[in-house]
Amino acid sequence: KKRIAVVDYSNVDMSPIQVAIEEMTNKVTALSQEVFSEHPDMKKLQLKLQGAVSAQVNAGPMAYAESFLSNGAAAKLKLPSKHVESLKNIFREFASVCNAALELNSRLIDSEQFQYHDSLVANFQKM
């Protein structure tokens, strides 16, 4: 077995809203890479799309929205306005890229996947 030597590491203390911003940014980036790929991989697209709009295990993006963006949450939690605005902006991007992913998926799927696609669309609309 070969081991790779650790060259450097660092610890970064982040607030919960900063973690949410980073997680959402990563989701948007990953989904965007599939959506805007020259040759999109339908299976990867569907996995990332399902993780974005059908997050059942860890509640996903909606948990962040409810925790940090619901009425009065920012003031109650004393969140910095720059972080709140950042999270709002990334949610706008998230909605846009999810919509683009759903449109692409509808063009790529076979007839037997219509029901699956409809469930993705329904989950997205619930958000």
mmCIF file of N, CA and C in Angstrom:
data_model
loop_
_atom_site.group_PDB
_atom_site.id
_atom_site.type_symbol
_atom_site.label_atom_id
_atom_site.label_comp_id
_atom_site.label_asym_id
_atom_site.label_seq_id
_atom_site.Cartn_x
_atom_site.Cartn_y
_atom_site.Cartn_z
ATOM 1 N N LYS A 1 0.843 -1.180 0.000
ATOM 2 C CA LYS A 1 0.000 0.000 0.000
ATOM 3 C C LYS A 1 0.887 1.241 0.000
ATOM 4 N N LYS A 2 0.505 2.189 -0.804
ATOM 5 C CA LYS A 2 1.218 3.457 -0.825
ATOM 6 C C LYS A 2 0.381 4.495 -0.106
ATOM 7 N N ARG A 3 1.051 5.266 0.671
ATOM 8 C CA ARG A 3 0.360 6.332 1.391
ATOM 9 C C ARG A 3 0.878 7.668 0.880
ATOM 10 N N ILE A 4 -0.007 8.604 0.805
ATOM 11 C CA ILE A 4 0.360 9.943 0.378
ATOM 12 C C ILE A 4 0.603 10.779 1.628
ATOM 13 N N ALA A 5 1.741 11.436 1.646
ATOM 14 C CA ALA A 5 2.088 12.258 2.801
ATOM 15 C C ALA A 5 1.198 13.485 2.871
ATOM 16 N N VAL A 6 0.774 13.826 4.065
ATOM 17 C CA VAL A 6 -0.012 15.034 4.274
ATOM 18 C C VAL A 6 0.953 16.210 4.262
ATOM 19 N N VAL A 7 0.719 17.133 3.365
ATOM 20 C CA VAL A 7 1.605 18.279 3.234
ATOM 21 C C VAL A 7 1.169 19.408 4.151
ATOM 22 N N ASP A 8 -0.130 19.613 4.235
ATOM 23 C CA ASP A 8 -0.647 20.717 5.033
ATOM 24 C C ASP A 8 -2.112 20.444 5.358
ATOM 25 N N TYR A 9 -2.558 20.998 6.430
ATOM 26 C CA TYR A 9 -3.974 20.945 6.766
ATOM 27 C C TYR A 9 -4.311 22.209 7.538
ATOM 28 N N SER A 10 -5.593 22.497 7.565
ATOM 29 C CA SER A 10 -6.023 23.671 8.307
ATOM 30 C C SER A 10 -7.414 23.436 8.870
ATOM 31 N N ASN A 11 -7.700 24.117 9.932
ATOM 32 C CA ASN A 11 -9.022 24.103 10.545
ATOM 33 C C ASN A 11 -9.646 25.466 10.332
ATOM 34 N N VAL A 12 -10.895 25.463 9.949
ATOM 35 C CA VAL A 12 -11.610 26.714 9.759
ATOM 36 C C VAL A 12 -12.877 26.651 10.602
ATOM 37 N N ASP A 13 -13.017 27.592 11.503
ATOM 38 C CA ASP A 13 -14.234 27.672 12.300
ATOM 39 C C ASP A 13 -15.272 28.444 11.497
ATOM 40 N N MET A 14 -16.427 27.815 11.319
ATOM 41 C CA MET A 14 -17.488 28.437 10.545
ATOM 42 C C MET A 14 -18.766 28.447 11.369
ATOM 43 N N SER A 15 -19.552 29.484 11.170
ATOM 44 C CA SER A 15 -20.850 29.551 11.823
ATOM 45 C C SER A 15 -21.817 28.651 11.043
ATOM 46 N N PRO A 16 -22.928 28.284 11.639
ATOM 47 C CA PRO A 16 -23.900 27.451 10.930
ATOM 48 C C PRO A 16 -24.359 28.047 9.597
ATOM 49 N N ILE A 17 -24.561 29.367 9.526
ATOM 50 C CA ILE A 17 -25.009 29.952 8.262
ATOM 51 C C ILE A 17 -23.888 29.914 7.223
ATOM 52 N N GLN A 18 -22.641 30.002 7.656
ATOM 53 C CA GLN A 18 -21.524 29.882 6.716
ATOM 54 C C GLN A 18 -21.438 28.459 6.160
ATOM 55 N N VAL A 19 -21.715 27.475 6.995
ATOM 56 C CA VAL A 19 -21.756 26.087 6.531
ATOM 57 C C VAL A 19 -22.877 25.921 5.507
ATOM 58 N N ALA A 20 -24.028 26.509 5.783
ATOM 59 C CA ALA A 20 -25.158 26.432 4.853
ATOM 60 C C ALA A 20 -24.792 27.063 3.512
ATOM 61 N N ILE A 21 -24.137 28.206 3.543
ATOM 62 C CA ILE A 21 -23.726 28.881 2.309
ATOM 63 C C ILE A 21 -22.766 27.994 1.527
ATOM 64 N N GLU A 22 -21.799 27.409 2.210
ATOM 65 C CA GLU A 22 -20.829 26.546 1.527
ATOM 66 C C GLU A 22 -21.503 25.306 0.942
ATOM 67 N N GLU A 23 -22.371 24.673 1.719
ATOM 68 C CA GLU A 23 -23.078 23.478 1.236
ATOM 69 C C GLU A 23 -23.933 23.795 0.011
ATOM 70 N N MET A 24 -24.668 24.894 0.073
ATOM 71 C CA MET A 24 -25.524 25.274 -1.050
ATOM 72 C C MET A 24 -24.690 25.647 -2.279
ATOM 73 N N THR A 25 -23.582 26.324 -2.064
ATOM 74 C CA THR A 25 -22.691 26.674 -3.172
ATOM 75 C C THR A 25 -22.169 25.405 -3.836
ATOM 76 N N ASN A 26 -21.796 24.425 -3.028
ATOM 77 C CA ASN A 26 -21.318 23.151 -3.575
ATOM 78 C C ASN A 26 -22.411 22.439 -4.367
ATOM 79 N N LYS A 27 -23.641 22.470 -3.863
ATOM 80 C CA LYS A 27 -24.758 21.852 -4.592
ATOM 81 C C LYS A 27 -24.975 22.529 -5.943
ATOM 82 N N VAL A 28 -24.970 23.861 -5.928
ATOM 83 C CA VAL A 28 -25.179 24.619 -7.169
ATOM 84 C C VAL A 28 -24.060 24.322 -8.165
ATOM 85 N N THR A 29 -22.831 24.299 -7.686
ATOM 86 C CA THR A 29 -21.690 24.038 -8.559
ATOM 87 C C THR A 29 -21.781 22.648 -9.174
ATOM 88 N N ALA A 30 -22.044 21.643 -8.355
ATOM 89 C CA ALA A 30 -22.122 20.265 -8.843
ATOM 90 C C ALA A 30 -23.246 20.091 -9.859
ATOM 91 N N LEU A 31 -24.398 20.655 -9.572
ATOM 92 C CA LEU A 31 -25.532 20.530 -10.489
ATOM 93 C C LEU A 31 -25.279 21.320 -11.770
ATOM 94 N N SER A 32 -24.687 22.490 -11.646
ATOM 95 C CA SER A 32 -24.368 23.310 -12.820
ATOM 96 C C SER A 32 -23.403 22.597 -13.751
ATOM 97 N N GLN A 33 -22.424 21.903 -13.180
ATOM 98 C CA GLN A 33 -21.459 21.179 -14.005
ATOM 99 C C GLN A 33 -22.154 20.136 -14.871
ATOM 100 N N GLU A 34 -23.152 19.472 -14.327
ATOM 101 C CA GLU A 34 -23.888 18.485 -15.123
ATOM 102 C C GLU A 34 -24.804 19.153 -16.146
ATOM 103 N N VAL A 35 -25.502 20.185 -15.710
ATOM 104 C CA VAL A 35 -26.477 20.844 -16.588
ATOM 105 C C VAL A 35 -25.798 21.491 -17.792
ATOM 106 N N PHE A 36 -24.681 22.142 -17.546
ATOM 107 C CA PHE A 36 -24.033 22.896 -18.617
ATOM 108 C C PHE A 36 -22.874 22.150 -19.258
ATOM 109 N N SER A 37 -22.791 20.850 -19.008
ATOM 110 C CA SER A 37 -21.770 20.007 -19.618
ATOM 111 C C SER A 37 -22.073 19.846 -21.106
ATOM 112 N N GLU A 38 -21.013 19.714 -21.878
ATOM 113 C CA GLU A 38 -21.185 19.511 -23.317
ATOM 114 C C GLU A 38 -21.894 18.189 -23.600
ATOM 115 N N HIS A 39 -21.575 17.176 -22.795
ATOM 116 C CA HIS A 39 -22.206 15.862 -22.923
ATOM 117 C C HIS A 39 -22.718 15.440 -21.550
ATOM 118 N N PRO A 40 -23.906 15.900 -21.176
ATOM 119 C CA PRO A 40 -24.419 15.582 -19.837
ATOM 120 C C PRO A 40 -24.648 14.087 -19.646
ATOM 121 N N ASP A 41 -24.337 13.608 -18.467
ATOM 122 C CA ASP A 41 -24.558 12.225 -18.079
ATOM 123 C C ASP A 41 -25.896 12.174 -17.347
ATOM 124 N N MET A 42 -26.877 11.507 -17.959
ATOM 125 C CA MET A 42 -28.229 11.511 -17.414
ATOM 126 C C MET A 42 -28.273 10.932 -15.994
ATOM 127 N N LYS A 43 -27.531 9.866 -15.740
ATOM 128 C CA LYS A 43 -27.564 9.258 -14.403
ATOM 129 C C LYS A 43 -26.989 10.204 -13.357
ATOM 130 N N LYS A 44 -25.864 10.838 -13.668
ATOM 131 C CA LYS A 44 -25.283 11.804 -12.721
ATOM 132 C C LYS A 44 -26.227 12.976 -12.517
ATOM 133 N N LEU A 45 -26.815 13.450 -13.612
ATOM 134 C CA LEU A 45 -27.763 14.563 -13.527
ATOM 135 C C LEU A 45 -28.916 14.205 -12.603
ATOM 136 N N GLN A 46 -29.487 13.031 -12.791
ATOM 137 C CA GLN A 46 -30.627 12.620 -11.979
ATOM 138 C C GLN A 46 -30.251 12.429 -10.514
ATOM 139 N N LEU A 47 -29.066 11.893 -10.255
ATOM 140 C CA LEU A 47 -28.628 11.724 -8.863
ATOM 141 C C LEU A 47 -28.462 13.075 -8.176
ATOM 142 N N LYS A 48 -27.821 14.015 -8.859
ATOM 143 C CA LYS A 48 -27.618 15.340 -8.273
ATOM 144 C C LYS A 48 -28.942 16.084 -8.138
ATOM 145 N N LEU A 49 -29.803 15.926 -9.125
ATOM 146 C CA LEU A 49 -31.114 16.568 -9.090
ATOM 147 C C LEU A 49 -31.960 15.995 -7.957
ATOM 148 N N GLN A 50 -31.925 14.686 -7.806
ATOM 149 C CA GLN A 50 -32.681 14.059 -6.715
ATOM 150 C C GLN A 50 -32.149 14.527 -5.365
ATOM 151 N N GLY A 51 -30.835 14.624 -5.223
ATOM 152 C CA GLY A 51 -30.250 15.108 -3.978
ATOM 153 C C GLY A 51 -30.607 16.551 -3.687
ATOM 154 N N ALA A 52 -30.861 17.320 -4.748
ATOM 155 C CA ALA A 52 -31.195 18.736 -4.579
ATOM 156 C C ALA A 52 -32.666 18.944 -4.236
ATOM 157 N N VAL A 53 -33.562 18.259 -4.943
ATOM 158 C CA VAL A 53 -34.998 18.539 -4.766
ATOM 159 C C VAL A 53 -35.735 17.493 -3.938
ATOM 160 N N SER A 54 -35.108 16.335 -3.729
ATOM 161 C CA SER A 54 -35.784 15.263 -2.972
ATOM 162 C C SER A 54 -34.970 14.846 -1.766
ATOM 163 N N ALA A 55 -34.310 15.777 -1.143
ATOM 164 C CA ALA A 55 -33.446 15.445 -0.005
ATOM 165 C C ALA A 55 -34.281 14.973 1.169
ATOM 166 N N GLN A 56 -34.304 13.667 1.386
ATOM 167 C CA GLN A 56 -35.129 13.102 2.449
ATOM 168 C C GLN A 56 -34.309 12.734 3.672
ATOM 169 N N VAL A 57 -33.033 12.468 3.483
ATOM 170 C CA VAL A 57 -32.204 12.004 4.592
ATOM 171 C C VAL A 57 -31.871 13.139 5.552
ATOM 172 N N ASN A 58 -31.352 14.250 5.017
ATOM 173 C CA ASN A 58 -30.908 15.326 5.909
ATOM 174 C C ASN A 58 -31.701 16.617 5.707
ATOM 175 N N ALA A 59 -32.864 16.502 5.140
ATOM 176 C CA ALA A 59 -33.788 17.616 4.909
ATOM 177 C C ALA A 59 -33.284 18.616 3.870
ATOM 178 N N GLY A 60 -32.007 18.600 3.578
ATOM 179 C CA GLY A 60 -31.463 19.368 2.473
ATOM 180 C C GLY A 60 -31.660 20.863 2.544
ATOM 181 N N PRO A 61 -31.742 21.478 1.371
ATOM 182 C CA PRO A 61 -31.822 22.935 1.270
ATOM 183 C C PRO A 61 -32.979 23.566 2.044
ATOM 184 N N MET A 62 -34.087 22.878 2.132
ATOM 185 C CA MET A 62 -35.236 23.473 2.818
ATOM 186 C C MET A 62 -34.967 23.669 4.310
ATOM 187 N N ALA A 63 -34.152 22.810 4.886
ATOM 188 C CA ALA A 63 -33.802 22.982 6.306
ATOM 189 C C ALA A 63 -33.011 24.270 6.502
ATOM 190 N N TYR A 64 -32.111 24.563 5.557
ATOM 191 C CA TYR A 64 -31.353 25.810 5.630
ATOM 192 C C TYR A 64 -32.284 27.014 5.477
ATOM 193 N N ALA A 65 -33.185 26.924 4.524
ATOM 194 C CA ALA A 65 -34.103 28.043 4.292
ATOM 195 C C ALA A 65 -34.964 28.301 5.529
ATOM 196 N N GLU A 66 -35.497 27.241 6.111
ATOM 197 C CA GLU A 66 -36.347 27.401 7.293
ATOM 198 C C GLU A 66 -35.552 27.918 8.488
ATOM 199 N N SER A 67 -34.309 27.448 8.638
ATOM 200 C CA SER A 67 -33.501 27.847 9.788
ATOM 201 C C SER A 67 -33.003 29.280 9.709
ATOM 202 N N PHE A 68 -32.611 29.707 8.505
ATOM 203 C CA PHE A 68 -31.932 30.995 8.388
ATOM 204 C C PHE A 68 -32.696 32.073 7.633
ATOM 205 N N LEU A 69 -33.677 31.679 6.813
ATOM 206 C CA LEU A 69 -34.344 32.670 5.967
ATOM 207 C C LEU A 69 -35.817 32.863 6.274
ATOM 208 N N SER A 70 -36.360 32.092 7.200
ATOM 209 C CA SER A 70 -37.774 32.266 7.533
ATOM 210 C C SER A 70 -37.968 33.596 8.249
ATOM 211 N N ASN A 71 -39.207 34.041 8.326
ATOM 212 C CA ASN A 71 -39.507 35.336 8.947
ATOM 213 C C ASN A 71 -38.935 35.451 10.348
ATOM 214 N N GLY A 72 -38.119 36.448 10.542
ATOM 215 C CA GLY A 72 -37.578 36.737 11.856
ATOM 216 C C GLY A 72 -36.380 35.905 12.279
ATOM 217 N N ALA A 73 -36.011 34.892 11.505
ATOM 218 C CA ALA A 73 -34.909 34.011 11.904
ATOM 219 C C ALA A 73 -33.588 34.763 11.990
ATOM 220 N N ALA A 74 -33.319 35.616 11.018
ATOM 221 C CA ALA A 74 -32.041 36.343 10.990
ATOM 222 C C ALA A 74 -31.884 37.227 12.224
ATOM 223 N N ALA A 75 -32.944 37.929 12.580
ATOM 224 C CA ALA A 75 -32.880 38.811 13.749
ATOM 225 C C ALA A 75 -32.795 37.996 15.035
ATOM 226 N N LYS A 76 -33.589 36.944 15.111
ATOM 227 C CA LYS A 76 -33.614 36.112 16.314
ATOM 228 C C LYS A 76 -32.245 35.464 16.556
ATOM 229 N N LEU A 77 -31.602 35.026 15.471
ATOM 230 C CA LEU A 77 -30.305 34.366 15.593
ATOM 231 C C LEU A 77 -29.133 35.346 15.518
ATOM 232 N N LYS A 78 -29.456 36.623 15.318
ATOM 233 C CA LYS A 78 -28.441 37.679 15.195
ATOM 234 C C LYS A 78 -27.416 37.356 14.105
ATOM 235 N N LEU A 79 -27.947 37.008 12.931
ATOM 236 C CA LEU A 79 -27.089 36.644 11.793
ATOM 237 C C LEU A 79 -26.605 37.895 11.077
ATOM 238 N N PRO A 80 -25.351 37.907 10.662
ATOM 239 C CA PRO A 80 -24.850 39.050 9.888
ATOM 240 C C PRO A 80 -25.623 39.182 8.579
ATOM 241 N N SER A 81 -26.018 40.396 8.243
ATOM 242 C CA SER A 81 -26.830 40.607 7.037
ATOM 243 C C SER A 81 -26.101 40.166 5.772
ATOM 244 N N LYS A 82 -24.769 40.281 5.751
ATOM 245 C CA LYS A 82 -24.032 39.852 4.552
ATOM 246 C C LYS A 82 -24.164 38.345 4.337
ATOM 247 N N HIS A 83 -24.232 37.568 5.415
ATOM 248 C CA HIS A 83 -24.408 36.123 5.280
ATOM 249 C C HIS A 83 -25.827 35.790 4.836
ATOM 250 N N VAL A 84 -26.794 36.507 5.388
ATOM 251 C CA VAL A 84 -28.186 36.279 5.002
ATOM 252 C C VAL A 84 -28.370 36.587 3.518
ATOM 253 N N GLU A 85 -27.817 37.703 3.061
ATOM 254 C CA GLU A 85 -27.921 38.072 1.639
ATOM 255 C C GLU A 85 -27.209 37.053 0.765
ATOM 256 N N SER A 86 -26.061 36.582 1.221
ATOM 257 C CA SER A 86 -25.310 35.569 0.488
ATOM 258 C C SER A 86 -26.143 34.301 0.320
ATOM 259 N N LEU A 87 -26.773 33.872 1.402
ATOM 260 C CA LEU A 87 -27.592 32.661 1.351
ATOM 261 C C LEU A 87 -28.812 32.864 0.451
ATOM 262 N N LYS A 88 -29.421 34.031 0.509
ATOM 263 C CA LYS A 88 -30.559 34.321 -0.370
ATOM 264 C C LYS A 88 -30.131 34.245 -1.830
ATOM 265 N N ASN A 89 -28.979 34.824 -2.136
ATOM 266 C CA ASN A 89 -28.486 34.805 -3.515
ATOM 267 C C ASN A 89 -28.183 33.400 -4.003
ATOM 268 N N ILE A 90 -27.586 32.588 -3.142
ATOM 269 C CA ILE A 90 -27.270 31.225 -3.549
ATOM 270 C C ILE A 90 -28.551 30.412 -3.720
ATOM 271 N N PHE A 91 -29.590 30.722 -2.942
ATOM 272 C CA PHE A 91 -30.878 30.039 -3.133
ATOM 273 C C PHE A 91 -31.502 30.423 -4.464
ATOM 274 N N ARG A 92 -31.340 31.676 -4.874
ATOM 275 C CA ARG A 92 -31.843 32.087 -6.198
ATOM 276 C C ARG A 92 -31.123 31.299 -7.291
ATOM 277 N N GLU A 93 -29.807 31.192 -7.173
ATOM 278 C CA GLU A 93 -29.028 30.410 -8.144
ATOM 279 C C GLU A 93 -29.449 28.942 -8.114
ATOM 280 N N PHE A 94 -29.676 28.436 -6.919
ATOM 281 C CA PHE A 94 -30.093 27.046 -6.737
ATOM 282 C C PHE A 94 -31.408 26.778 -7.457
ATOM 283 N N ALA A 95 -32.377 27.653 -7.274
ATOM 284 C CA ALA A 95 -33.674 27.484 -7.937
ATOM 285 C C ALA A 95 -33.515 27.524 -9.448
ATOM 286 N N SER A 96 -32.679 28.431 -9.922
ATOM 287 C CA SER A 96 -32.460 28.574 -11.358
ATOM 288 C C SER A 96 -31.795 27.324 -11.952
ATOM 289 N N VAL A 97 -30.765 26.823 -11.289
ATOM 290 C CA VAL A 97 -30.062 25.660 -11.825
ATOM 291 C C VAL A 97 -30.919 24.396 -11.692
ATOM 292 N N CYS A 98 -31.735 24.294 -10.648
ATOM 293 C CA CYS A 98 -32.660 23.158 -10.527
ATOM 294 C C CYS A 98 -33.673 23.176 -11.661
ATOM 295 N N ASN A 99 -34.175 24.352 -11.984
ATOM 296 C CA ASN A 99 -35.123 24.486 -13.087
ATOM 297 C C ASN A 99 -34.461 24.062 -14.401
ATOM 298 N N ALA A 100 -33.240 24.524 -14.639
ATOM 299 C CA ALA A 100 -32.515 24.149 -15.858
ATOM 300 C C ALA A 100 -32.258 22.639 -15.887
ATOM 301 N N ALA A 101 -31.934 22.063 -14.733
ATOM 302 C CA ALA A 101 -31.682 20.620 -14.655
ATOM 303 C C ALA A 101 -32.951 19.824 -14.958
ATOM 304 N N LEU A 102 -34.078 20.298 -14.449
ATOM 305 C CA LEU A 102 -35.344 19.619 -14.736
ATOM 306 C C LEU A 102 -35.695 19.699 -16.216
ATOM 307 N N GLU A 103 -35.445 20.841 -16.826
ATOM 308 C CA GLU A 103 -35.698 20.982 -18.261
ATOM 309 C C GLU A 103 -34.813 20.042 -19.061
ATOM 310 N N LEU A 104 -33.527 19.978 -18.711
ATOM 311 C CA LEU A 104 -32.599 19.078 -19.401
ATOM 312 C C LEU A 104 -33.017 17.634 -19.197
ATOM 313 N N ASN A 105 -33.365 17.280 -17.977
ATOM 314 C CA ASN A 105 -33.784 15.913 -17.682
ATOM 315 C C ASN A 105 -35.009 15.524 -18.510
ATOM 316 N N SER A 106 -35.938 16.447 -18.677
ATOM 317 C CA SER A 106 -37.148 16.137 -19.457
ATOM 318 C C SER A 106 -36.811 15.836 -20.917
ATOM 319 N N ARG A 107 -35.727 16.429 -21.417
ATOM 320 C CA ARG A 107 -35.310 16.168 -22.807
ATOM 321 C C ARG A 107 -34.525 14.866 -22.937
ATOM 322 N N LEU A 108 -33.881 14.423 -21.861
ATOM 323 C CA LEU A 108 -33.015 13.251 -21.926
ATOM 324 C C LEU A 108 -33.708 11.933 -21.595
ATOM 325 N N ILE A 109 -34.821 11.989 -20.856
ATOM 326 C CA ILE A 109 -35.419 10.753 -20.339
ATOM 327 C C ILE A 109 -36.160 9.955 -21.402
ATOM 328 N N ASP A 110 -36.290 8.663 -21.100
ATOM 329 C CA ASP A 110 -37.109 7.761 -21.913
ATOM 330 C C ASP A 110 -38.540 7.823 -21.400
ATOM 331 N N SER A 111 -39.445 7.251 -22.169
ATOM 332 C CA SER A 111 -40.863 7.298 -21.793
ATOM 333 C C SER A 111 -41.136 6.619 -20.456
ATOM 334 N N GLU A 112 -40.345 5.594 -20.099
ATOM 335 C CA GLU A 112 -40.600 4.908 -18.826
ATOM 336 C C GLU A 112 -40.137 5.709 -17.606
ATOM 337 N N GLN A 113 -39.457 6.838 -17.833
ATOM 338 C CA GLN A 113 -38.989 7.655 -16.723
ATOM 339 C C GLN A 113 -39.849 8.898 -16.487
ATOM 340 N N PHE A 114 -40.949 9.030 -17.206
ATOM 341 C CA PHE A 114 -41.807 10.208 -17.039
ATOM 342 C C PHE A 114 -42.322 10.352 -15.613
ATOM 343 N N GLN A 115 -42.718 9.236 -15.000
ATOM 344 C CA GLN A 115 -43.259 9.285 -13.640
ATOM 345 C C GLN A 115 -42.189 9.770 -12.660
ATOM 346 N N TYR A 116 -40.962 9.269 -12.825
ATOM 347 C CA TYR A 116 -39.852 9.706 -11.969
ATOM 348 C C TYR A 116 -39.611 11.198 -12.155
ATOM 349 N N HIS A 117 -39.609 11.640 -13.388
ATOM 350 C CA HIS A 117 -39.404 13.067 -13.678
ATOM 351 C C HIS A 117 -40.522 13.903 -13.046
ATOM 352 N N ASP A 118 -41.745 13.443 -13.170
ATOM 353 C CA ASP A 118 -42.876 14.171 -12.581
ATOM 354 C C ASP A 118 -42.734 14.297 -11.064
ATOM 355 N N SER A 119 -42.184 13.254 -10.422
ATOM 356 C CA SER A 119 -41.991 13.328 -8.967
ATOM 357 C C SER A 119 -40.900 14.344 -8.627
ATOM 358 N N LEU A 120 -39.857 14.436 -9.458
ATOM 359 C CA LEU A 120 -38.824 15.454 -9.246
ATOM 360 C C LEU A 120 -39.414 16.854 -9.390
ATOM 361 N N VAL A 121 -40.225 17.035 -10.414
ATOM 362 C CA VAL A 121 -40.867 18.341 -10.644
ATOM 363 C C VAL A 121 -41.780 18.691 -9.463
ATOM 364 N N ALA A 122 -42.551 17.713 -8.996
ATOM 365 C CA ALA A 122 -43.462 17.952 -7.862
ATOM 366 C C ALA A 122 -42.670 18.352 -6.611
ATOM 367 N N ASN A 123 -41.556 17.670 -6.356
ATOM 368 C CA ASN A 123 -40.730 18.009 -5.191
ATOM 369 C C ASN A 123 -40.137 19.407 -5.331
ATOM 370 N N PHE A 124 -39.738 19.755 -6.527
ATOM 371 C CA PHE A 124 -39.177 21.098 -6.761
ATOM 372 C C PHE A 124 -40.238 22.160 -6.521
ATOM 373 N N GLN A 125 -41.458 21.903 -6.980
ATOM 374 C CA GLN A 125 -42.535 22.890 -6.814
ATOM 375 C C GLN A 125 -42.935 23.041 -5.342
ATOM 376 N N LYS A 126 -42.757 21.985 -4.545
ATOM 377 C CA LYS A 126 -43.066 22.066 -3.111
ATOM 378 C C LYS A 126 -42.088 22.987 -2.388
ATOM 379 N N MET A 127 -40.886 23.092 -2.952
ATOM 380 C CA MET A 127 -39.866 23.936 -2.331
ATOM 381 C C MET A 127 -40.294 25.372 -2.504
#
